[in-house]
Amino acid sequence: MRAGREGGSAARWRTVAAAATLAAVLTAASAAPGPAGAPDGSAPDRSVPDRPAPDRPAPQGAAPDRPAPDRTAPDRAVTGAPYGGTGFAGEVVRTETGPVRGVRSGEHTLFLGIPYAAPPKGAYRWTPPRPAARWSGVRDATKPGPLCPQVPSSYAPIASEEEDCLVLNVTTPPGSARRPAPVLVWIHGDGAVGGGAFFDGRRLAAQGLVVVTVNYRMGVFGGLALPGLEGSGTFGLQDQQAALAWVRRNAAAFGGDPGNVTVAGVSFGAAAIAGHLTSPGARNLFDRAVMASGEGMLDMPAGAMGPGVPGYPWYVWRTDREMRGITTEMTAPLGCAHRDPARTLGCLRALPVKRILEVPHIMNAFQAFGYGTPALPELPAGALREGRFHRVPVLSGATRDEHRTFVGMLYDAVGKPMTEDDYREALRTAFGRNAERVRAAYPSDAFPSPGLAWATVVTDRMWARGTEAQNRALGRHVPTYAYEFADRDAPMFLPLPGGFDFGAYHAGDLSYLFEDEKAEPLFTPAQRELAATMTAYWAAFARSGDPNAPGLPRWTPYRPGDRPPYTQSLAPDRIGPVDYHREHRLGFWSRLP
C-alpha cells in the first residue's frame, strides 16, 4: 500500500483539506431527492422517505451513522421525533445535583436533557469537563437539551451554537423489569454532528435495560489542541468519561445498577471506546463494551475515502503534535495566531461560536483523537495490540458491506458511476505496485459494477482487516463476541438520485437496535424478528458479559486460536457462524506488504 504521507504542516493540511472536500462531496451528493436502488436502478425501493440526516460526515469521509430529524435542535420529547407517540408527566427522580421530572411514554419513563457537566463556555471553553451546578426545585426533564455546536448539511439539516450542551438522556425499562437493571450508555458516532437525543432507547429498554444517551463536544470544540493546554485533542473523549462517571454515581436513582454499566457506540463512537479501553481516566467507569463498526485499529489506504484523500496509518488517531498542526491551520482565518499559545487561546475563547463555525470544514477537520496526552498516553491501537487495556468483556463487529456507503455516495448513487478506468486508478493509488495483484483477486467483471468491486476491496482491506485485528487483540485477553451484521436489504435512509446496491451498509444495523419511526414500517416480519434477536443479544451481554440467553441462537466466543475464530452472522434469513476470515479474503490481504 502506498501511504501517501508527506512531512510537515503542509502535508497535514492537504490531508485535512482533501478530507473536508470529501465531506462537502457527500453533502452535495445527498442533496438531490430519490431512492437508492440496485446497480441497474431496478431494485425495489428500500429508502426511508424524508429521512435526510445521517450522523457522520467525517474528515476521512466517514459515513452517516444515524438519521436525524430536520430541525435546529431536538425540541420535542415524546410527541415527535426522535421519540414518537404520546406521553404524560412522569415520576420525579433525585440526582446528585437536584430532582428531575421525566415524561411517561408507554411502559417507559424518559428523562431528557439532564446536565452531567457544567457548560464549557467562556473561560471554560476548551477545558476538561467540570461538575454540573446544583439546582433548586424540580428540573423539567421532558425535552432534550441543546445540541452541542455544529453546522448543518443537506443531509443533516441540524445546527447549534449552544455550548451549554453537556447533557444526557435516560430511558427506564418497564416497571416489571428486574431491579436494579443493567445500564447501557450509548456514544453516538461522528465527531461533527448529531446528539444523544437522536437515539430512541425504548427498544433496548424494553429488554430490561436503563439506556443513557450522551451529548459531547464535537469537531473543533472537542479536538482543539495547543501547547500547554490541558486536555488538548481529547475534550470530547473526556466529556464521555464525565458522563460515564455521572452514570456510576446516579444510575441507582433511575433503577439502574451502578455496578453493571456497558458502554456502547458506533463508528466514531466505537473508536472513542477503543480510546476509553486504554485511557487512565476511564479506569473503572464501565464493566463491558460494545463496539459497532469501530475504527480503533483501521488504517486508511490512499484514495480509499475518495480521489485526492491521502493515506494515513490510522483512521482516527493523531499525535498531539498533529492535532496542534491542524489547530494552527484551521484557526488561522480567525485572526488569533500568536507566538504565545495563551494569547491564541484567549483570542479563540473570546470569539462567538458562530464566527468559529463559519470557517469552512473546521468541524470536520477535528474528527480525530490526539494521543501522547494524559487522556491518551499512547496510541490506542498499539496498546490494544499489546494487551494494555482495561479488562472488560467486549462485543465487537461490523457490517458485511461497510464501504458501499462511501463508494455509493461518491459515485454510482449520485449519478456518476465508477468506470473501469476509475477502478484501475483507484487500485493504483491505494496499492501502487500491488495494484494488479489486487485487480486479479477482485476483477471488476466478477461484480455487478466497478463501483461494487472497489467497495468490496476497501471493505475487505480496511474495515474487515481492522475489525479482525481488533477482535484478535481483545480476544487474547478478555471474553470477546464477534459479529457481522449481514442484512443486505436493511432500509436505507439517504435519498439519492442514482442506482446503487448499498447492501449491509455502514451503520445499517442501528435501526435494528434503536426505535426508528421511518425504518420500522419498511421492516419485513423477518427483519422485525432480527431486530428482536439483536436487542435480546445486546441486553443479555449488558446483563452478564455474555450475549447468550434462553431462546436465542447460540453465540460462541471469539477465540483467536480457533480455525476459524467464531463470528456470528446476523441476517433475517440466517443467524449463525460465518468464516469472516475467508469471506473477506483476509489471508490474501495478510500476504500483501
Coordinates of C-alpha atoms in Angstrom, one line a residue:
M1 CA 0.0 0.0 0.0
R2 CA 1.2 3.5 -0.7
A3 CA 0.6 5.5 2.4
G4 CA 0.6 8.9 0.6
R5 CA 2.3 10.6 3.5
E6 CA 4.4 13.7 3.4
G7 CA 6.2 15.5 6.2
G8 CA 5.4 18.9 7.7
S9 CA 2.5 21.1 8.3
A10 CA 1.7 21.4 4.6
A11 CA 1.1 17.7 4.3
R12 CA -1.1 17.6 7.3
W13 CA -3.1 20.5 5.8
R14 CA -3.5 18.6 2.5
T15 CA -4.9 15.7 4.3
V16 CA -7.4 17.8 6.2
A17 CA -8.3 19.8 3.0
A18 CA -8.8 16.7 0.9
A19 CA -10.9 15.0 3.6
A20 CA -13.0 18.1 4.1
T21 CA -13.6 18.2 0.4
L22 CA -15.0 14.7 0.6
A23 CA -17.3 15.8 3.3
A24 CA -18.5 18.5 1.0
V25 CA -18.9 16.0 -1.8
L26 CA -21.0 13.8 0.5
T27 CA -23.2 16.8 1.4
A28 CA -23.8 17.7 -2.2
A29 CA -24.3 14.0 -3.2
S30 CA -27.2 13.6 -0.9
A31 CA -28.9 16.9 -1.8
A32 CA -30.9 15.5 -4.7
P33 CA -34.1 13.5 -3.9
G34 CA -34.7 10.0 -5.0
P35 CA -34.3 6.4 -3.7
A36 CA -31.2 4.3 -3.7
G37 CA -31.6 1.3 -5.9
A38 CA -29.7 -1.6 -7.5
P39 CA -26.7 -1.1 -9.8
D40 CA -29.0 -1.0 -12.7
G41 CA -31.6 1.1 -10.9
S42 CA -34.2 -1.7 -10.9
A43 CA -34.1 -2.9 -7.3
P44 CA -37.1 -2.3 -5.0
D45 CA -37.1 1.0 -3.2
R46 CA -35.5 0.4 0.2
S47 CA -35.1 4.1 1.1
V48 CA -36.7 5.6 4.1
P49 CA -38.7 8.6 2.9
D50 CA -38.0 12.1 4.3
R51 CA -35.1 10.9 6.4
P52 CA -32.4 13.3 5.4
A53 CA -29.9 13.5 8.3
P54 CA -27.2 11.0 8.8
D55 CA -24.8 11.2 11.6
R56 CA -21.2 11.4 10.4
P57 CA -19.5 13.3 7.6
A58 CA -16.0 12.6 9.0
P59 CA -12.8 14.2 7.9
Q60 CA -11.7 11.0 6.5
G61 CA -15.0 10.7 4.7
A62 CA -16.8 8.5 7.2
A63 CA -20.3 7.6 6.5
P64 CA -23.5 8.8 8.0
D65 CA -24.3 6.7 11.1
R66 CA -27.8 7.8 12.0
P67 CA -30.6 9.7 10.5
A68 CA -31.7 12.8 12.5
P69 CA -34.9 14.9 12.3
D70 CA -35.0 18.0 10.2
R71 CA -34.7 20.8 12.8
T72 CA -32.2 23.0 14.5
A73 CA -32.4 21.4 17.9
P74 CA -34.1 18.3 19.5
D75 CA -37.1 20.2 20.9
R76 CA -39.7 17.5 21.0
A77 CA -39.9 14.9 23.7
V78 CA -42.5 12.1 23.2
T79 CA -44.7 14.0 20.7
G80 CA -42.4 13.7 17.7
A81 CA -39.0 12.5 16.5
P82 CA -36.9 11.1 17.9
Y83 CA -39.4 9.8 20.5
G84 CA -42.7 9.0 18.7
G85 CA -46.0 8.6 20.4
T86 CA -47.7 10.4 23.3
G87 CA -46.6 11.0 26.8
F88 CA -47.6 12.4 30.2
A89 CA -45.9 13.7 33.2
G90 CA -43.6 11.1 34.8
E91 CA -42.0 10.4 38.1
V92 CA -39.6 12.6 39.9
V93 CA -36.1 11.3 40.5
R94 CA -33.4 12.8 42.7
T95 CA -30.0 13.1 41.1
E96 CA -26.8 14.3 42.8
T97 CA -27.4 17.9 41.5
G98 CA -31.2 18.0 42.1
P99 CA -34.5 16.4 41.3
V100 CA -35.7 15.9 37.7
R101 CA -39.2 15.1 36.4
G102 CA -39.4 12.9 33.4
V103 CA -42.2 12.1 31.0
R104 CA -44.0 8.8 30.5
S105 CA -44.1 7.0 27.1
G106 CA -45.9 3.7 27.2
E107 CA -44.2 1.5 29.7
H108 CA -41.1 3.7 29.9
T109 CA -40.2 7.0 31.6
L110 CA -37.8 9.3 29.7
F111 CA -35.6 11.8 31.5
L112 CA -34.2 14.2 28.9
G113 CA -31.6 16.9 28.9
I114 CA -30.0 16.3 32.3
P115 CA -26.7 18.2 32.8
Y116 CA -23.8 15.9 33.6
A117 CA -21.2 18.6 33.5
A118 CA -21.0 22.4 33.6
P119 CA -21.3 24.5 30.4
P120 CA -17.9 24.6 28.6
K121 CA -18.2 28.2 27.6
G122 CA -16.3 31.5 28.1
A123 CA -13.1 30.9 30.0
Y124 CA -14.1 27.2 30.3
R125 CA -14.2 26.7 26.5
W126 CA -11.5 24.0 25.8
T127 CA -11.1 22.9 29.4
P128 CA -11.7 19.4 30.8
P129 CA -15.4 19.0 31.9
R130 CA -16.4 20.4 35.3
P131 CA -19.1 19.2 37.7
A132 CA -22.6 20.4 36.9
A133 CA -24.1 23.0 39.2
R134 CA -26.9 22.1 41.6
W135 CA -30.4 23.5 41.1
S136 CA -33.3 24.1 43.5
G137 CA -36.7 22.8 42.8
V138 CA -37.7 20.1 40.3
R139 CA -36.0 20.4 37.0
D140 CA -38.1 19.7 33.9
A141 CA -36.6 16.7 32.0
T142 CA -39.3 16.2 29.4
K143 CA -37.5 17.7 26.4
P144 CA -34.0 17.1 25.1
G145 CA -31.4 19.7 25.9
P146 CA -29.5 21.7 23.3
L147 CA -27.2 20.1 20.8
C148 CA -23.5 20.8 21.0
P149 CA -22.2 23.3 18.4
Q150 CA -22.5 22.0 14.8
V151 CA -23.2 23.2 11.3
P152 CA -26.0 21.9 9.0
S153 CA -25.6 20.0 5.8
S154 CA -28.1 19.0 3.2
Y155 CA -28.4 15.5 4.7
A156 CA -28.0 16.6 8.3
P157 CA -30.0 19.8 8.5
I158 CA -29.4 20.4 12.1
A159 CA -27.4 23.3 13.7
S160 CA -26.5 24.6 17.0
E161 CA -24.4 27.4 18.5
E162 CA -25.1 26.4 22.1
E163 CA -22.2 25.4 24.3
D164 CA -24.4 24.6 27.4
C165 CA -24.9 21.2 25.8
L166 CA -23.3 18.6 28.1
V167 CA -26.5 16.7 28.8
L168 CA -27.7 13.2 28.7
N169 CA -31.0 11.3 28.4
V170 CA -32.2 8.3 30.4
T171 CA -34.8 5.8 29.3
T172 CA -36.0 3.4 32.0
P173 CA -37.3 -0.1 31.4
P174 CA -40.9 -1.2 32.1
G175 CA -41.9 -1.3 35.7
S176 CA -41.9 -5.1 35.6
A177 CA -38.2 -5.3 34.7
R178 CA -35.8 -6.7 37.3
R179 CA -34.3 -4.0 39.5
P180 CA -31.6 -2.9 39.7
A181 CA -31.3 -3.0 35.9
P182 CA -28.1 -3.2 33.8
V183 CA -27.2 0.2 32.3
L184 CA -26.2 0.8 28.7
V185 CA -24.5 4.1 27.8
W186 CA -24.6 5.0 24.1
I187 CA -22.0 7.1 22.5
H188 CA -23.2 8.3 19.1
G189 CA -21.0 8.3 16.0
D190 CA -19.5 11.3 14.3
G191 CA -17.3 14.0 15.7
A192 CA -19.1 16.9 14.0
V193 CA -22.8 16.4 14.0
G194 CA -25.5 14.7 16.0
G195 CA -26.5 14.2 19.6
G196 CA -27.7 11.6 22.1
A197 CA -31.4 12.5 21.8
F198 CA -31.5 11.3 18.2
F199 CA -31.3 7.7 19.5
D200 CA -34.5 6.4 21.0
G201 CA -33.6 3.8 23.6
R202 CA -37.0 2.3 24.2
R203 CA -36.4 -0.8 22.1
L204 CA -33.4 -1.7 24.2
A205 CA -35.0 -0.5 27.4
A206 CA -37.9 -2.9 26.7
Q207 CA -35.3 -5.7 27.1
G208 CA -34.8 -4.6 30.8
L209 CA -32.0 -2.0 30.4
V210 CA -31.6 1.5 31.6
V211 CA -30.5 3.3 28.4
V212 CA -28.4 6.5 28.6
T213 CA -27.5 8.6 25.5
V214 CA -25.0 11.4 25.7
N215 CA -24.1 14.7 24.1
Y216 CA -20.4 15.5 23.9
R217 CA -18.2 18.3 22.4
M218 CA -17.5 17.6 18.7
G219 CA -15.3 18.9 16.0
V220 CA -13.1 21.9 16.9
F221 CA -14.8 22.2 20.3
G222 CA -13.8 18.6 21.2
G223 CA -10.4 18.4 19.5
L224 CA -8.6 21.7 19.5
A225 CA -5.0 21.4 20.7
L226 CA -2.4 24.0 21.7
P227 CA 0.9 23.7 23.6
G228 CA 0.4 23.6 27.3
L229 CA -3.4 23.3 27.0
E230 CA -4.8 20.7 29.4
G231 CA -7.0 18.2 27.6
S232 CA -5.7 19.1 24.1
G233 CA -7.2 16.9 21.4
T234 CA -9.4 14.9 23.8
F235 CA -12.1 17.2 25.2
G236 CA -14.9 15.1 23.6
L237 CA -13.4 11.9 25.0
Q238 CA -13.2 13.5 28.4
D239 CA -16.8 14.6 28.2
Q240 CA -17.8 11.0 27.6
Q241 CA -15.8 9.9 30.7
A242 CA -17.5 12.5 32.7
A243 CA -20.9 11.1 31.6
L244 CA -19.8 7.6 32.5
A245 CA -18.7 8.8 35.9
W246 CA -22.1 10.5 36.3
V247 CA -23.8 7.2 35.5
R248 CA -21.8 5.4 38.1
R249 CA -23.0 8.0 40.7
N250 CA -26.6 8.3 39.6
A251 CA -27.8 5.1 37.9
A252 CA -29.4 3.8 41.1
A253 CA -31.8 6.7 41.2
F254 CA -33.3 5.5 37.8
G255 CA -33.5 1.9 38.8
G256 CA -30.1 1.0 37.3
D257 CA -27.2 -1.0 38.7
P258 CA -24.2 1.4 39.0
G259 CA -22.0 -1.7 39.3
N260 CA -23.1 -3.0 35.9
V261 CA -22.5 -0.4 33.2
T262 CA -22.0 -1.2 29.5
V263 CA -20.6 1.5 27.2
A264 CA -21.6 1.1 23.6
G265 CA -21.0 3.1 20.4
V266 CA -20.9 3.1 16.6
S267 CA -18.2 4.2 14.2
F268 CA -16.5 7.3 15.7
G269 CA -18.3 6.5 19.0
A270 CA -16.9 3.0 18.9
A271 CA -13.4 4.4 18.1
A272 CA -13.8 6.5 21.3
I273 CA -14.5 3.3 23.2
A274 CA -11.2 1.9 21.9
G275 CA -9.7 5.0 23.5
H276 CA -11.5 4.6 26.7
L277 CA -10.2 1.0 26.9
T278 CA -6.7 2.4 27.0
S279 CA -7.3 5.7 28.8
P280 CA -6.3 6.0 32.5
G281 CA -9.2 8.4 33.0
A282 CA -11.7 5.6 32.1
R283 CA -10.5 3.0 34.5
N284 CA -13.4 1.5 36.5
L285 CA -16.0 3.6 34.6
F286 CA -17.6 0.7 32.8
D287 CA -17.9 -3.1 33.0
R288 CA -18.5 -4.1 29.4
A289 CA -18.1 -2.6 26.0
V290 CA -19.9 -2.8 22.6
M291 CA -18.1 -1.6 19.5
A292 CA -20.1 -1.4 16.3
S293 CA -18.2 -0.6 13.1
G294 CA -15.3 0.6 15.3
E295 CA -12.3 2.3 13.7
G296 CA -9.8 1.8 16.5
M297 CA -7.5 -0.4 14.5
L298 CA -8.3 0.8 11.0
D299 CA -5.7 2.4 8.7
M300 CA -6.6 4.3 5.6
P301 CA -5.2 3.4 2.1
A302 CA -4.6 6.4 -0.2
G303 CA -7.8 7.2 -2.1
A304 CA -10.0 4.9 0.0
M305 CA -12.1 7.8 1.1
G306 CA -12.2 9.4 -2.3
P307 CA -9.8 10.7 -5.0
G308 CA -7.2 13.0 -3.6
V309 CA -7.6 11.9 0.0
P310 CA -4.1 10.7 1.1
G311 CA -3.5 7.6 3.0
Y312 CA -2.8 7.6 6.7
P313 CA -1.5 4.9 9.1
W314 CA -4.5 5.4 11.5
Y315 CA -8.1 6.3 10.7
V316 CA -8.9 8.3 13.9
W317 CA -5.7 8.6 15.9
R318 CA -3.3 11.6 15.5
T319 CA -0.3 12.6 17.6
D320 CA -0.7 15.6 19.9
R321 CA 1.7 17.4 17.5
E322 CA -0.5 16.7 14.5
M323 CA -3.6 17.9 16.4
R324 CA -1.8 21.1 17.1
G325 CA -0.9 21.5 13.5
I326 CA -4.5 21.1 12.5
T327 CA -5.4 23.7 15.0
T328 CA -2.9 26.1 13.6
E329 CA -4.1 25.7 10.0
M330 CA -7.8 25.6 10.7
T331 CA -7.9 28.6 13.1
A332 CA -5.6 30.8 11.0
P333 CA -8.7 32.5 9.3
L334 CA -9.9 33.5 12.7
G335 CA -7.1 36.0 13.3
C336 CA -5.9 34.6 16.6
A337 CA -2.5 33.3 15.7
H338 CA 0.1 34.4 18.2
R339 CA 3.5 33.2 19.3
D340 CA 2.2 32.9 22.9
P341 CA -0.3 29.9 23.0
A342 CA -2.0 31.5 25.9
R343 CA -2.9 34.6 23.9
T344 CA -4.0 32.5 21.0
L345 CA -6.3 30.6 23.4
G346 CA -7.7 33.7 24.9
C347 CA -8.5 35.2 21.5
L348 CA -10.2 31.9 20.4
R349 CA -12.2 31.8 23.6
A350 CA -13.5 35.3 23.1
L351 CA -14.9 34.6 19.6
P352 CA -18.6 33.8 19.2
V353 CA -19.4 30.2 18.3
K354 CA -21.0 31.4 15.1
R355 CA -17.7 33.0 14.0
I356 CA -15.8 29.8 14.6
L357 CA -18.3 27.7 12.7
E358 CA -18.0 30.0 9.7
V359 CA -14.5 28.6 8.9
P360 CA -15.0 26.0 6.2
H361 CA -14.7 22.4 7.4
I362 CA -13.4 23.4 10.8
M363 CA -15.7 20.9 12.5
N364 CA -14.8 18.0 10.1
A365 CA -11.1 18.6 10.4
F366 CA -11.1 17.7 14.1
Q367 CA -12.7 14.3 13.8
A368 CA -9.8 12.5 15.4
F369 CA -8.4 12.0 18.9
G370 CA -4.9 13.2 19.9
Y371 CA -2.7 10.7 21.7
G372 CA 0.6 11.3 23.6
T373 CA -1.5 13.2 26.1
P374 CA -2.6 12.5 29.7
A375 CA -6.0 11.3 28.5
L376 CA -4.5 9.0 25.8
P377 CA -0.8 8.5 26.8
E378 CA -0.1 6.1 23.9
L379 CA -1.5 5.1 20.5
P380 CA -4.7 3.1 21.5
A381 CA -4.3 0.7 18.5
G382 CA -0.8 -0.2 19.8
A383 CA -2.0 -0.5 23.4
L384 CA -4.8 -2.8 22.3
R385 CA -2.5 -4.9 20.2
E386 CA 0.0 -5.3 23.1
G387 CA -2.7 -6.1 25.7
R388 CA -2.5 -2.9 27.7
F389 CA -6.2 -2.1 28.2
H390 CA -8.9 -2.3 30.8
R391 CA -10.1 -5.9 31.2
V392 CA -13.8 -5.9 30.4
P393 CA -15.9 -8.3 28.1
V394 CA -16.4 -6.9 24.6
L395 CA -18.9 -7.4 21.9
S396 CA -17.3 -6.2 18.6
G397 CA -18.3 -6.3 15.0
A398 CA -19.0 -4.6 11.7
T399 CA -21.4 -4.7 8.7
R400 CA -20.8 -7.0 5.8
D401 CA -20.6 -4.2 3.2
E402 CA -19.1 -1.3 5.2
H403 CA -17.6 0.6 2.4
R404 CA -20.5 0.6 0.0
T405 CA -21.9 3.7 1.7
F406 CA -18.8 5.7 0.7
V407 CA -18.5 4.5 -2.8
G408 CA -22.2 4.9 -3.5
M409 CA -22.2 8.5 -2.2
L410 CA -19.1 9.4 -4.3
Y411 CA -20.0 7.6 -7.5
D412 CA -23.0 5.5 -8.6
A413 CA -25.6 6.7 -6.1
V414 CA -25.1 10.3 -7.2
G415 CA -25.3 9.6 -10.9
K416 CA -21.5 9.3 -11.6
P417 CA -20.9 5.6 -11.9
M418 CA -17.4 4.4 -11.3
T419 CA -15.9 3.3 -14.6
E420 CA -13.3 0.6 -15.3
D421 CA -10.7 3.3 -15.7
D422 CA -11.7 4.8 -12.3
Y423 CA -11.4 1.4 -10.7
R424 CA -7.9 0.8 -12.1
E425 CA -6.8 4.3 -11.0
A426 CA -8.2 3.8 -7.5
L427 CA -6.3 0.5 -7.2
R428 CA -3.0 2.2 -8.4
T429 CA -3.5 5.0 -5.9
A430 CA -4.1 2.7 -3.0
F431 CA -1.8 -0.2 -3.7
G432 CA 0.9 1.0 -6.1
R433 CA 2.9 -1.9 -7.5
N434 CA 0.5 -4.4 -6.0
A435 CA -2.5 -2.9 -7.8
E436 CA -2.6 -5.7 -10.5
R437 CA -2.4 -8.4 -7.8
V438 CA -5.5 -6.8 -6.2
R439 CA -7.3 -6.4 -9.5
A440 CA -6.6 -10.1 -10.3
A441 CA -8.2 -11.1 -7.0
Y442 CA -11.1 -8.7 -7.4
P443 CA -11.7 -8.4 -11.2
S444 CA -14.5 -6.0 -11.9
D445 CA -16.3 -8.4 -14.2
A446 CA -16.9 -10.6 -11.1
F447 CA -19.1 -7.9 -9.7
P448 CA -22.2 -6.1 -11.0
S449 CA -20.2 -2.9 -11.4
P450 CA -16.7 -1.5 -10.9
G451 CA -18.1 0.5 -8.0
L452 CA -19.1 -2.6 -6.2
A453 CA -15.7 -4.2 -6.9
W454 CA -14.0 -1.2 -5.4
A455 CA -16.3 -1.1 -2.4
T456 CA -15.6 -4.8 -1.7
V457 CA -11.8 -4.2 -2.0
V458 CA -11.9 -1.4 0.6
T459 CA -14.4 -3.2 2.9
D460 CA -12.1 -6.2 3.0
R461 CA -8.8 -4.4 3.1
M462 CA -9.6 -1.7 5.5
W463 CA -12.8 -2.5 7.5
A464 CA -12.7 -6.2 7.8
R465 CA -8.9 -6.4 8.3
G466 CA -9.1 -3.7 11.0
T467 CA -12.1 -5.3 12.7
E468 CA -10.4 -8.7 12.7
A469 CA -7.3 -7.2 14.2
Q470 CA -9.3 -5.6 16.9
N471 CA -11.1 -8.8 17.7
R472 CA -7.9 -10.7 17.9
A473 CA -6.3 -8.2 20.1
L474 CA -9.2 -8.2 22.5
G475 CA -9.9 -11.9 22.3
R476 CA -6.4 -12.8 23.6
H477 CA -7.2 -11.2 27.0
V478 CA -11.0 -10.8 27.6
P479 CA -14.2 -12.6 26.7
T480 CA -14.9 -11.3 23.2
Y481 CA -18.0 -11.9 21.0
A482 CA -17.6 -11.1 17.3
Y483 CA -20.4 -10.4 14.9
E484 CA -21.2 -9.3 11.3
F485 CA -24.4 -7.5 10.5
A486 CA -25.4 -9.1 7.2
D487 CA -28.9 -7.9 6.2
R488 CA -28.3 -6.7 2.6
D489 CA -31.9 -5.4 2.5
A490 CA -31.6 -3.1 5.5
P491 CA -33.7 0.1 5.0
M492 CA -31.6 2.9 3.5
F493 CA -32.3 6.4 4.8
L494 CA -30.4 8.5 2.3
P495 CA -32.5 9.8 -0.7
L496 CA -30.0 9.6 -3.6
P497 CA -30.7 10.1 -7.3
G498 CA -28.6 7.2 -8.7
G499 CA -28.9 3.4 -8.5
F500 CA -26.7 1.5 -6.2
D501 CA -26.9 -1.6 -4.1
F502 CA -25.9 -0.5 -0.6
G503 CA -26.1 -3.9 0.9
A504 CA -25.4 -4.3 4.6
Y505 CA -24.1 -0.7 4.7
H506 CA -22.1 1.1 7.4
A507 CA -24.4 1.7 10.4
G508 CA -27.3 -0.1 8.7
D509 CA -27.7 -2.1 11.9
L510 CA -28.7 0.9 14.1
S511 CA -32.4 0.8 13.1
Y512 CA -32.5 -2.7 14.4
L513 CA -31.3 -1.6 17.9
F514 CA -33.0 1.8 18.3
E515 CA -36.6 2.8 17.7
D516 CA -36.8 4.3 14.2
E517 CA -40.2 5.5 13.2
K518 CA -39.2 5.8 9.5
A519 CA -37.5 2.4 9.1
E520 CA -40.0 0.4 11.2
P521 CA -42.8 0.4 8.6
L522 CA -40.3 -0.9 6.0
F523 CA -39.2 -3.9 8.0
T524 CA -40.4 -7.3 6.8
P525 CA -41.5 -9.8 9.5
A526 CA -38.1 -11.4 9.3
Q527 CA -36.3 -8.1 9.8
R528 CA -38.5 -7.4 12.9
E529 CA -37.5 -10.7 14.2
L530 CA -33.9 -9.9 13.6
A531 CA -34.3 -6.6 15.5
A532 CA -35.8 -8.5 18.4
T533 CA -33.0 -11.0 18.4
M534 CA -30.3 -8.4 18.2
T535 CA -31.7 -6.3 21.1
A536 CA -32.0 -9.5 23.1
Y537 CA -28.4 -10.3 22.5
W538 CA -27.3 -6.8 23.4
A539 CA -29.3 -6.9 26.6
A540 CA -28.0 -10.3 27.6
F541 CA -24.5 -9.1 27.1
A542 CA -25.2 -6.0 29.2
R543 CA -26.5 -8.2 32.0
S544 CA -23.7 -10.7 32.1
G545 CA -21.0 -10.1 29.6
D546 CA -22.3 -13.0 27.5
P547 CA -24.9 -12.5 24.7
N548 CA -26.3 -16.0 25.1
A549 CA -29.8 -16.3 26.7
P550 CA -32.6 -18.9 26.5
G551 CA -34.4 -18.9 23.1
L552 CA -31.5 -17.2 21.2
P553 CA -29.3 -18.9 18.7
R554 CA -26.0 -20.0 20.3
W555 CA -23.2 -17.4 20.1
T556 CA -19.7 -18.9 20.7
P557 CA -17.0 -16.6 22.0
Y558 CA -14.3 -15.4 19.6
R559 CA -11.0 -17.3 20.4
P560 CA -8.0 -16.2 18.3
G561 CA -6.6 -19.7 18.4
D562 CA -9.7 -21.3 16.7
R563 CA -9.6 -22.0 13.0
P564 CA -11.6 -20.0 12.2
P565 CA -12.4 -17.9 15.2
Y566 CA -16.1 -17.7 15.7
T567 CA -18.0 -14.7 14.2
Q568 CA -21.8 -14.6 14.5
S569 CA -23.6 -13.6 11.3
L570 CA -26.8 -11.6 11.9
A571 CA -29.2 -11.7 9.0
P572 CA -33.0 -12.1 8.7
D573 CA -32.7 -15.5 7.0
R574 CA -29.8 -16.8 9.0
I575 CA -28.2 -16.3 12.4
G576 CA -25.1 -18.4 12.9
P577 CA -21.4 -18.7 12.2
V578 CA -19.6 -17.1 9.3
D579 CA -16.0 -17.6 8.3
Y580 CA -15.2 -13.9 8.5
H581 CA -11.5 -14.5 7.5
R582 CA -12.5 -16.4 4.3
E583 CA -15.5 -14.2 3.4
H584 CA -13.3 -11.1 3.4
R585 CA -10.2 -12.7 1.9
L586 CA -8.0 -11.7 4.9
G587 CA -5.4 -14.4 4.0
F588 CA -4.9 -12.6 0.7
W589 CA -4.5 -9.2 2.4
S590 CA -2.1 -10.6 5.0
R591 CA 0.3 -11.5 2.3
L592 CA 0.5 -8.0 0.7
P593 CA 3.2 -5.8 2.1

